[in-house]
GROMACS .gro file of C-alpha atoms in nm:
model
  450
    1MET     CA    1   0.964  -0.552   1.895
    2ARG     CA    2   0.673  -0.796   2.006
    3PRO     CA    3   0.370  -0.714   1.773
    4ASP     CA    4   0.028  -0.669   1.943
    5PRO     CA    5  -0.183  -0.963   1.951
    6ALA     CA    6  -0.406  -0.769   1.708
    7LEU     CA    7  -0.134  -0.835   1.432
    8ALA     CA    8  -0.095  -1.205   1.487
    9PRO     CA    9  -0.101  -1.399   1.177
   10VAL     CA   10  -0.382  -1.631   1.066
   11THR     CA   11  -0.303  -1.970   0.957
   12GLU     CA   12  -0.542  -2.068   0.684
   13GLU     CA   13  -0.713  -1.956   0.385
   14VAL     CA   14  -1.087  -1.921   0.387
   15THR     CA   15  -1.392  -1.872   0.133
   16ALA     CA   16  -1.735  -1.779   0.260
   17PHE     CA   17  -2.014  -1.694   0.059
   18ASP     CA   18  -2.357  -1.483   0.165
   19LEU     CA   19  -2.214  -1.325   0.445
   20PRO     CA   20  -2.437  -1.223   0.726
   21VAL     CA   21  -2.483  -0.825   0.754
   22THR     CA   22  -2.630  -0.618   1.028
   23GLY     CA   23  -2.795  -0.296   0.897
   24ARG     CA   24  -2.816  -0.224   0.526
   25LEU     CA   25  -2.552  -0.206   0.281
   26PRO     CA   26  -2.595   0.066   0.009
   27ALA     CA   27  -2.725  -0.121  -0.319
   28GLU     CA   28  -2.492   0.117  -0.512
   29LEU     CA   29  -2.188  -0.034  -0.359
   30ARG     CA   30  -2.079  -0.289  -0.633
   31GLY     CA   31  -1.715  -0.407  -0.631
   32ARG     CA   32  -1.453  -0.543  -0.384
   33TYR     CA   33  -1.297  -0.404  -0.065
   34LEU     CA   34  -0.925  -0.526  -0.088
   35ARG     CA   35  -0.680  -0.509   0.208
   36ILE     CA   36  -0.343  -0.645   0.249
   37GLY     CA   37  -0.093  -0.681   0.524
   38PRO     CA   38   0.206  -0.902   0.641
   39ASN     CA   39   0.117  -1.250   0.770
   40ALA     CA   40   0.395  -1.462   0.854
   41LEU     CA   41   0.370  -1.829   0.686
   42GLY     CA   42   0.480  -2.124   0.872
   43VAL     CA   43   0.679  -1.985   1.175
   44GLU     CA   44   0.640  -2.116   1.531
   45ASP     CA   45   0.677  -1.756   1.649
   46ALA     CA   46   0.572  -1.470   1.445
   47ALA     CA   47   0.706  -1.240   1.671
   48ALA     CA   48   1.063  -1.332   1.632
   49HIS     CA   49   1.035  -1.215   1.275
   50HIS     CA   50   1.009  -0.840   1.152
   51TRP     CA   51   0.651  -0.800   1.103
   52MET     CA   52   0.681  -0.569   0.791
   53ARG     CA   53   0.893  -0.836   0.627
   54SER     CA   54   0.631  -1.120   0.653
   55GLU     CA   55   0.454  -1.279   0.348
   56GLY     CA   56   0.150  -1.063   0.221
   57MET     CA   57  -0.201  -1.184   0.237
   58VAL     CA   58  -0.496  -1.023   0.097
   59HIS     CA   59  -0.844  -1.013   0.255
   60GLY     CA   60  -1.134  -0.916   0.025
   61VAL     CA   61  -1.510  -0.861   0.043
   62ARG     CA   62  -1.730  -0.865  -0.275
   63LEU     CA   63  -2.052  -0.639  -0.246
   64ARG     CA   64  -2.340  -0.622  -0.496
   65ASP     CA   65  -2.692  -0.505  -0.480
   66GLY     CA   66  -2.702  -0.478  -0.095
   67ARG     CA   67  -2.550  -0.818  -0.044
   68ALA     CA   68  -2.208  -0.929   0.087
   69GLU     CA   69  -2.153  -1.197  -0.183
   70TRP     CA   70  -1.813  -1.324  -0.033
   71TYR     CA   71  -1.510  -1.294   0.163
   72ARG     CA   72  -1.179  -1.450   0.079
   73ASN     CA   73  -0.824  -1.406   0.209
   74ARG     CA   74  -0.521  -1.549   0.015
   75TRP     CA   75  -0.150  -1.539   0.043
   76VAL     CA   76   0.025  -1.381  -0.192
   77ARG     CA   77   0.229  -1.635  -0.389
   78SER     CA   78   0.588  -1.574  -0.453
   79ASP     CA   79   0.761  -1.906  -0.572
   80GLU     CA   80   0.878  -1.917  -0.200
   81VAL     CA   81   0.531  -1.933  -0.056
   82ARG     CA   82   0.425  -2.160  -0.305
   83ARG     CA   83   0.706  -2.401  -0.212
   84ARG     CA   84   0.597  -2.366   0.159
   85LEU     CA   85   0.236  -2.416   0.088
   86GLY     CA   86   0.349  -2.740  -0.117
   87GLU     CA   87   0.233  -2.598  -0.424
   88PRO     CA   88   0.402  -2.610  -0.774
   89GLU     CA   89   0.645  -2.315  -0.843
   90LEU     CA   90   0.575  -2.087  -1.167
   91GLY     CA   91   0.948  -2.066  -1.208
   92VAL     CA   92   0.904  -1.729  -1.386
   93ARG     CA   93   1.155  -1.454  -1.267
   94PRO     CA   94   1.020  -1.103  -1.294
   95ARG     CA   95   1.206  -0.887  -1.547
   96VAL     CA   96   1.271  -0.645  -1.314
   97GLY     CA   97   1.270  -0.674  -0.927
   98ALA     CA   98   1.249  -0.978  -0.677
   99ASP     CA   99   1.001  -1.224  -0.660
  100PHE     CA  100   0.856  -1.136  -0.336
  101SER     CA  101   0.523  -1.183  -0.160
  102CYS     CA  102   0.425  -0.843  -0.154
  103ASN     CA  103   0.280  -0.711   0.158
  104THR     CA  104   0.207  -0.355   0.164
  105HIS     CA  105  -0.057  -0.205  -0.068
  106VAL     CA  106  -0.322  -0.369  -0.338
  107ILE     CA  107  -0.446  -0.133  -0.613
  108GLY     CA  108  -0.621  -0.175  -0.924
  109HIS     CA  109  -0.452  -0.011  -1.241
  110GLY     CA  110  -0.464  -0.064  -1.602
  111GLY     CA  111  -0.728  -0.353  -1.559
  112ARG     CA  112  -0.491  -0.552  -1.324
  113VAL     CA  113  -0.521  -0.609  -0.942
  114LEU     CA  114  -0.151  -0.561  -0.807
  115THR     CA  115  -0.013  -0.595  -0.464
  116LEU     CA  116   0.285  -0.388  -0.391
  117THR     CA  117   0.571  -0.342  -0.152
  118GLU     CA  118   0.901  -0.140  -0.156
  119GLY     CA  119   1.285  -0.177  -0.208
  120GLY     CA  120   1.278  -0.355  -0.543
  121ALA     CA  121   1.011  -0.628  -0.531
  122ALA     CA  122   0.825  -0.697  -0.845
  123PRO     CA  123   0.456  -0.633  -0.808
  124GLN     CA  124   0.240  -0.933  -0.799
  125GLU     CA  125  -0.084  -0.983  -0.998
  126LEU     CA  126  -0.390  -1.134  -0.848
  127SER     CA  127  -0.717  -1.258  -1.030
  128TYR     CA  128  -1.060  -1.111  -0.947
  129GLU     CA  129  -1.107  -1.394  -0.683
  130LEU     CA  130  -0.756  -1.292  -0.520
  131ASP     CA  131  -0.568  -1.597  -0.657
  132SER     CA  132  -0.205  -1.522  -0.744
  133ILE     CA  133  -0.104  -1.499  -1.109
  134GLY     CA  134   0.236  -1.417  -1.075
  135PRO     CA  135   0.510  -1.131  -1.081
  136CYS     CA  136   0.406  -0.863  -1.298
  137SER     CA  137   0.678  -0.642  -1.493
  138LEU     CA  138   0.413  -0.349  -1.526
  139GLY     CA  139   0.653  -0.025  -1.517
  140ALA     CA  140   0.982  -0.201  -1.548
  141SER     CA  141   1.197   0.078  -1.552
  142GLY     CA  142   1.572  -0.068  -1.532
  143PRO     CA  143   1.765  -0.260  -1.282
  144GLY     CA  144   1.600  -0.319  -0.945
  145PHE     CA  145   1.348  -0.039  -0.998
  146THR     CA  146   0.977  -0.135  -0.984
  147ILE     CA  147   0.624   0.043  -0.871
  148PRO     CA  148   0.666   0.111  -0.506
  149ALA     CA  149   0.456   0.054  -0.236
  150HIS     CA  150   0.270   0.354  -0.260
  151THR     CA  151   0.137   0.521  -0.575
  152LYS     CA  152  -0.048   0.831  -0.658
  153ARG     CA  153  -0.300   0.843  -0.934
  154ASP     CA  154  -0.406   1.148  -1.110
  155PRO     CA  155  -0.784   1.128  -1.110
  156ARG     CA  156  -0.813   1.366  -1.436
  157THR     CA  157  -0.533   1.170  -1.634
  158GLY     CA  158  -0.563   0.847  -1.483
  159GLU     CA  159  -0.179   0.856  -1.458
  160LEU     CA  160  -0.007   0.661  -1.197
  161HIS     CA  161   0.300   0.792  -1.025
  162GLY     CA  162   0.559   0.623  -0.807
  163VAL     CA  163   0.885   0.720  -0.636
  164SER     CA  164   1.068   0.407  -0.571
  165TYR     CA  165   1.407   0.310  -0.417
  166VAL     CA  166   1.641   0.016  -0.415
  167VAL     CA  167   1.850  -0.075  -0.147
  168GLY     CA  168   2.202   0.028  -0.183
  169LEU     CA  169   2.143   0.299  -0.461
  170ASP     CA  170   2.213   0.661  -0.395
  171HIS     CA  171   1.886   0.770  -0.608
  172VAL     CA  172   1.527   0.726  -0.628
  173ARG     CA  173   1.336   0.704  -0.964
  174HIS     CA  174   1.005   0.880  -1.046
  175THR     CA  175   0.796   0.651  -1.284
  176VAL     CA  176   0.468   0.722  -1.470
  177LEU     CA  177   0.231   0.477  -1.593
  178ASP     CA  178  -0.071   0.603  -1.810
  179ALA     CA  179  -0.401   0.465  -1.755
  180ALA     CA  180  -0.361   0.166  -1.950
  181GLY     CA  181  -0.063   0.093  -1.752
  182GLU     CA  182   0.229   0.165  -2.004
  183LEU     CA  183   0.517   0.318  -1.871
  184THR     CA  184   0.561   0.691  -2.025
  185HIS     CA  185   0.821   0.864  -1.811
  186VAL     CA  186   1.118   0.799  -1.587
  187GLN     CA  187   1.339   1.017  -1.419
  188ASP     CA  188   1.611   0.947  -1.146
  189VAL     CA  189   1.642   1.188  -0.836
  190GLU     CA  190   1.989   1.201  -0.658
  191MET     CA  191   1.956   1.164  -0.290
  192GLY     CA  192   2.327   1.148  -0.186
  193GLY     CA  193   2.295   0.815  -0.011
  194SER     CA  194   2.070   0.519   0.015
  195VAL     CA  195   1.739   0.643   0.166
  196MET     CA  196   1.400   0.486   0.260
  197VAL     CA  197   1.141   0.658   0.077
  198HIS     CA  198   0.828   0.507   0.181
  199ASP     CA  199   0.556   0.746   0.019
  200LEU     CA  200   0.516   1.072  -0.200
  201ALA     CA  201   0.268   1.329  -0.256
  202LEU     CA  202   0.131   1.466  -0.593
  203THR     CA  203  -0.019   1.803  -0.708
  204GLU     CA  204  -0.097   1.929  -1.034
  205ARG     CA  205   0.257   2.065  -1.091
  206TYR     CA  206   0.475   1.850  -0.900
  207VAL     CA  207   0.582   1.525  -0.753
  208VAL     CA  208   0.658   1.586  -0.402
  209VAL     CA  209   0.979   1.366  -0.286
  210TYR     CA  210   1.043   1.297   0.087
  211ASP     CA  211   1.406   1.270   0.212
  212SER     CA  212   1.384   1.131   0.567
  213PRO     CA  213   1.713   1.047   0.745
  214ILE     CA  214   1.677   0.677   0.741
  215THR     CA  215   1.945   0.537   0.550
  216PHE     CA  216   2.091   0.183   0.449
  217ARG     CA  217   2.347   0.025   0.657
  218PRO     CA  218   2.561  -0.243   0.508
  219GLU     CA  219   2.666  -0.364   0.831
  220ALA     CA  220   2.323  -0.450   0.928
  221GLN     CA  221   2.228  -0.615   0.619
  222ARG     CA  222   2.571  -0.815   0.656
  223ALA     CA  223   2.450  -0.912   1.007
  224GLY     CA  224   2.130  -1.031   0.862
  225ALA     CA  225   1.897  -0.751   0.949
  226ALA     CA  226   1.549  -0.789   0.809
  227VAL     CA  227   1.525  -0.413   0.744
  228PRO     CA  228   1.891  -0.286   0.721
  229PHE     CA  229   1.807   0.087   0.775
  230ALA     CA  230   1.874   0.326   1.060
  231TRP     CA  231   1.812   0.685   1.172
  232ASP     CA  232   2.122   0.914   1.038
  233GLY     CA  233   2.136   1.217   1.254
  234ARG     CA  234   2.383   1.368   1.048
  235ARG     CA  235   2.145   1.416   0.742
  236PRO     CA  236   1.863   1.678   0.722
  237THR     CA  237   1.513   1.601   0.673
  238ARG     CA  238   1.404   1.741   0.326
  239VAL     CA  239   1.086   1.777   0.093
  240GLY     CA  240   1.161   1.805  -0.271
  241LEU     CA  241   0.934   1.947  -0.567
  242LEU     CA  242   0.999   1.773  -0.889
  243PRO     CA  243   0.827   1.911  -1.209
  244ARG     CA  244   0.570   1.655  -1.324
  245ALA     CA  245   0.698   1.694  -1.650
  246GLY     CA  246   1.076   1.657  -1.547
  247GLY     CA  247   1.351   1.877  -1.443
  248SER     CA  248   1.546   1.961  -1.135
  249VAL     CA  249   1.430   1.896  -0.784
  250ARG     CA  250   1.415   2.179  -0.547
  251TRP     CA  251   1.492   2.085  -0.191
  252PHE     CA  252   1.339   2.247   0.155
  253GLU     CA  253   1.450   2.162   0.487
  254VAL     CA  254   1.203   2.051   0.755
  255SER     CA  255   1.201   1.970   1.098
  256PRO     CA  256   1.384   1.619   1.156
  257CYS     CA  257   1.106   1.343   1.116
  258PHE     CA  258   1.035   1.016   0.916
  259ALA     CA  259   0.777   1.117   0.646
  260SER     CA  260   0.531   0.819   0.703
  261HIS     CA  261   0.194   0.845   0.490
  262THR     CA  262   0.040   1.127   0.271
  263LEU     CA  263  -0.284   1.255   0.314
  264ASN     CA  264  -0.279   1.486   0.006
  265ALA     CA  265  -0.101   1.775  -0.175
  266TYR     CA  266  -0.228   2.043  -0.372
  267ASP     CA  267  -0.099   2.357  -0.549
  268ASP     CA  268  -0.221   2.679  -0.358
  269GLY     CA  269  -0.134   2.946  -0.617
  270PRO     CA  270   0.252   2.953  -0.618
  271ARG     CA  271   0.252   2.758  -0.292
  272VAL     CA  272   0.255   2.401  -0.259
  273VAL     CA  273   0.031   2.228   0.045
  274VAL     CA  274   0.141   1.907   0.149
  275GLU     CA  275  -0.067   1.717   0.467
  276LEU     CA  276   0.091   1.385   0.594
  277VAL     CA  277   0.146   1.182   0.887
  278THR     CA  278   0.518   1.200   1.051
  279PHE     CA  279   0.710   1.003   1.303
  280PRO     CA  280   0.949   1.174   1.556
  281GLU     CA  281   1.332   1.209   1.527
  282ARG     CA  282   1.505   0.884   1.566
  283PHE     CA  283   1.238   0.657   1.457
  284ASP     CA  284   1.359   0.308   1.459
  285ILE     CA  285   1.257   0.133   1.153
  286GLY     CA  286   1.453  -0.179   1.218
  287ARG     CA  287   1.274  -0.255   1.577
  288LEU     CA  288   0.949  -0.046   1.475
  289THR     CA  289   0.979   0.188   1.780
  290ALA     CA  290   0.927   0.533   1.813
  291ASP     CA  291   0.890   0.804   2.095
  292ARG     CA  292   0.549   0.896   1.952
  293TYR     CA  293   0.307   0.734   1.695
  294GLY     CA  294   0.187   0.936   1.413
  295ALA     CA  295   0.116   1.337   1.401
  296LEU     CA  296  -0.101   1.488   1.129
  297VAL     CA  297   0.106   1.799   1.007
  298ARG     CA  298   0.088   2.034   0.715
  299TRP     CA  299   0.385   2.164   0.508
  300THR     CA  300   0.320   2.468   0.307
  301ILE     CA  301   0.612   2.518   0.085
  302ASP     CA  302   0.676   2.880  -0.089
  303PRO     CA  303   0.953   2.836  -0.357
  304ALA     CA  304   0.965   3.192  -0.413
  305ALA     CA  305   1.046   3.261  -0.040
  306GLY     CA  306   1.262   2.943  -0.017
  307THR     CA  307   1.068   2.859   0.296
  308VAL     CA  308   0.840   2.572   0.472
  309ARG     CA  309   0.564   2.674   0.719
  310GLU     CA  310   0.518   2.366   0.930
  311GLU     CA  311   0.178   2.358   1.125
  312GLY     CA  312   0.059   2.065   1.333
  313LEU     CA  313  -0.264   1.990   1.262
  314ASP     CA  314  -0.341   1.694   1.519
  315ASP     CA  315  -0.076   1.535   1.732
  316HIS     CA  316  -0.303   1.236   1.882
  317PRO     CA  317  -0.194   0.901   1.772
  318GLN     CA  318  -0.320   0.813   1.433
  319ASP     CA  319  -0.221   0.721   1.098
  320PHE     CA  320  -0.318   0.571   0.756
  321PRO     CA  321  -0.451   0.892   0.617
  322ARG     CA  322  -0.686   0.888   0.310
  323VAL     CA  323  -0.901   1.146   0.104
  324SER     CA  324  -1.148   1.088  -0.166
  325ASP     CA  325  -0.944   0.942  -0.465
  326SER     CA  326  -1.088   1.206  -0.684
  327PHE     CA  327  -0.955   1.481  -0.487
  328VAL     CA  328  -0.590   1.347  -0.512
  329SER     CA  329  -0.349   1.592  -0.596
  330ARG     CA  330  -0.640   1.877  -0.579
  331ARG     CA  331  -0.744   2.105  -0.291
  332HIS     CA  332  -0.943   1.883  -0.039
  333ARG     CA  333  -1.144   1.948   0.262
  334TYR     CA  334  -1.181   1.620   0.442
  335GLY     CA  335  -0.944   1.342   0.545
  336TYR     CA  336  -0.989   1.012   0.734
  337LEU     CA  337  -0.752   0.846   0.963
  338ALA     CA  338  -0.736   0.556   1.180
  339ALA     CA  339  -0.656   0.571   1.558
  340THR     CA  340  -0.578   0.220   1.667
  341ALA     CA  341  -0.444   0.131   2.005
  342ALA     CA  342  -0.261  -0.195   1.881
  343MET     CA  343  -0.047  -0.012   1.643
  344PHE     CA  344   0.037   0.251   1.915
  345ARG     CA  345   0.157  -0.035   2.147
  346THR     CA  346   0.347  -0.180   1.865
  347TYR     CA  347   0.538   0.115   1.797
  348VAL     CA  348   0.589   0.311   2.144
  349PRO     CA  349   0.701   0.096   2.430
  350LEU     CA  350   0.432   0.155   2.669
  351ASP     CA  351   0.282  -0.030   2.981
  352GLY     CA  352  -0.090   0.004   3.019
  353PRO     CA  353  -0.348   0.192   2.798
  354VAL     CA  354  -0.282   0.432   2.538
  355PRO     CA  355  -0.220   0.803   2.678
  356ASP     CA  356  -0.576   0.909   2.518
  357GLY     CA  357  -0.846   0.661   2.593
  358ALA     CA  358  -1.079   0.846   2.365
  359PHE     CA  359  -0.865   0.757   2.080
  360ASP     CA  360  -0.838   0.389   2.160
  361ASN     CA  361  -0.990   0.254   1.869
  362ALA     CA  362  -1.153   0.517   1.634
  363LEU     CA  363  -1.176   0.652   1.289
  364ILE     CA  364  -1.139   1.020   1.275
  365LYS     CA  365  -1.280   1.242   1.007
  366HIS     CA  366  -1.090   1.579   0.970
  367ASP     CA  367  -1.239   1.911   0.830
  368LEU     CA  368  -0.921   2.065   0.727
  369VAL     CA  369  -1.102   2.384   0.629
  370ARG     CA  370  -1.276   2.432   0.985
  371GLY     CA  371  -0.976   2.271   1.171
  372SER     CA  372  -1.226   2.026   1.317
  373ARG     CA  373  -1.265   1.666   1.344
  374GLU     CA  374  -1.531   1.403   1.410
  375ILE     CA  375  -1.460   1.069   1.581
  376HIS     CA  376  -1.616   0.754   1.546
  377ARG     CA  377  -1.530   0.544   1.817
  378PHE     CA  378  -1.523   0.155   1.859
  379ALA     CA  379  -1.490  -0.086   2.168
  380PRO     CA  380  -1.169  -0.087   2.347
  381ASP     CA  381  -1.037  -0.405   2.178
  382ALA     CA  382  -1.197  -0.348   1.847
  383ALA     CA  383  -0.881  -0.278   1.652
  384VAL     CA  384  -0.965  -0.081   1.350
  385GLY     CA  385  -0.758  -0.069   1.029
  386GLU     CA  386  -0.731   0.194   0.758
  387ALA     CA  387  -1.046   0.314   0.623
  388VAL     CA  388  -1.116   0.398   0.242
  389PHE     CA  389  -1.370   0.661   0.118
  390VAL     CA  390  -1.604   0.561  -0.147
  391PRO     CA  391  -1.794   0.822  -0.339
  392ALA     CA  392  -2.188   0.810  -0.388
  393GLY     CA  393  -2.299   0.746  -0.730
  394SER     CA  394  -2.471   1.084  -0.722
  395ALA     CA  395  -2.217   1.263  -0.507
  396THR     CA  396  -2.256   1.640  -0.508
  397ALA     CA  397  -2.009   1.715  -0.214
  398GLU     CA  398  -1.671   1.588  -0.131
  399ASP     CA  399  -1.789   1.386   0.163
  400ASP     CA  400  -2.091   1.246  -0.004
  401GLY     CA  401  -2.019   0.900   0.006
  402TYR     CA  402  -1.924   0.600   0.259
  403VAL     CA  403  -1.624   0.511   0.461
  404MET     CA  404  -1.552   0.145   0.502
  405ALA     CA  405  -1.272  -0.026   0.724
  406TYR     CA  406  -1.233  -0.365   0.841
  407VAL     CA  407  -1.280  -0.354   1.244
  408HIS     CA  408  -1.220  -0.642   1.478
  409ASP     CA  409  -1.536  -0.761   1.687
  410PRO     CA  410  -1.414  -0.871   2.022
  411ASP     CA  411  -1.751  -1.039   2.133
  412ARG     CA  412  -1.729  -1.282   1.799
  413GLY     CA  413  -1.335  -1.301   1.817
  414ALA     CA  414  -1.398  -1.220   1.416
  415ALA     CA  415  -1.376  -0.923   1.190
  416ASP     CA  416  -1.652  -0.692   1.063
  417LEU     CA  417  -1.661  -0.471   0.744
  418VAL     CA  418  -1.792  -0.168   0.889
  419VAL     CA  419  -1.965   0.100   0.651
  420LEU     CA  420  -2.047   0.437   0.778
  421ALA     CA  421  -2.211   0.744   0.601
  422ALA     CA  422  -1.924   0.992   0.591
  423GLN     CA  423  -2.170   1.275   0.614
  424ASP     CA  424  -2.306   1.145   0.925
  425PHE     CA  425  -1.994   0.993   1.065
  426THR     CA  426  -2.053   0.954   1.440
  427ALA     CA  427  -2.369   0.771   1.378
  428LYS     CA  428  -2.434   0.405   1.412
  429PRO     CA  429  -2.287   0.233   1.102
  430LEU     CA  430  -2.484   0.178   0.792
  431ALA     CA  431  -2.394  -0.187   0.802
  432ARG     CA  432  -2.173  -0.447   0.955
  433VAL     CA  433  -2.061  -0.735   0.743
  434HIS     CA  434  -1.969  -1.031   0.968
  435LEU     CA  435  -1.688  -1.220   0.833
  436PRO     CA  436  -1.609  -1.564   0.918
  437ARG     CA  437  -1.272  -1.516   1.105
  438ARG     CA  438  -1.029  -1.256   1.249
  439ILE     CA  439  -0.847  -1.025   1.027
  440PRO     CA  440  -0.481  -0.916   1.161
  441LEU     CA  441  -0.421  -0.538   1.168
  442GLY     CA  442  -0.245  -0.471   0.805
  443LEU     CA  443  -0.163  -0.183   0.588
  444HIS     CA  444  -0.325  -0.059   0.300
  445GLY     CA  445  -0.601  -0.141   0.069
  446SER     CA  446  -0.846  -0.007  -0.198
  447TRP     CA  447  -1.194  -0.010  -0.306
  448LEU     CA  448  -1.209  -0.158  -0.657
  449PRO     CA  449  -1.546  -0.084  -0.816
  450ASP     CA  450  -1.673  -0.317  -1.083
   0.00000   0.00000   0.00000
């Protein structure tokens, strides 16, 4: 796998103040937009390394009173990263998990800014200005288990739920942190094999656990594979309902796929609705290749009947689904996804343009009630990353707010932070914050209001 140039790492950390803005930033946006991604450090050929295993780098913009006060990008500093940057090591081993430069998600919880990854790495805590504080044992719950790359916060209780795995262990662990970041609940879930579990879903009654047939390969690990997991055609693909208060998991089989990222889930009477992005059968996680990149699907689970109804909502290439955080685990109407040509080309071996030029680089707003979508298109080389929704201060509707994402500006050779009005999604952006450098395509991020 040779990554698209849009994923190529940057080599320097930058700090810039009083960023130029085209348009007008809503004055009520007071906080930081942070996004993380792998950014290989000190390698001659980043393509020779597995993109997903590279060191993490956070890119952040601080907004206040209609101004973009600063931009910063910082490597997440494990001790290995400190050594390679010629900096003193902390010499602090995390109580649980490995000291790794987390690269998959950055969230705020319990008064901390945390960078996350999966597979047993400890979270790394950052300061307000994105400097690394060190590994954080928040939520430590036993050998190897830490907060996973993807978590779900209940907007009513403030609880943070995660389902984490450790390479080589045949079970995953559901953990719950309260709003202050204290561990309040732990339950192990037997999986019958060492399975990669990348995400989860949450409803008011259940934690939704994914069991995709991508399993640990000891022989690949012995051979030095960066990601020693592979598709196992002997295993079914399952979705499990675990009561939030604890108890037995009830499993249901679905069509073979890799459960990539959750849009949202909710209880619909006795049924459970899960909307997510899936990758097709035989997805090769080690080489990051697939026959198709990202389809939005809906699973309606009927525990009484023991069935799952599967619906394809949109099969155009897209990923990184997000809803308004205040609707996580509750019935929602709107979802926001990114269609990014560079991601498609990275995963799907293909010469030439993506099959559907209309979705070359775009943000998509789905109306899941009407079954419709709106598309905000960007230039052919304007690689667009994951978007987050930020509610307006006096919001009266689910989509009353703003959608923001980093988008490459090919004319400047640098990135913009683009802010859209969610209720006027296809219109000209409200604002473009012009950043001083290119931002590689990355993974996930958060809006952290002050």
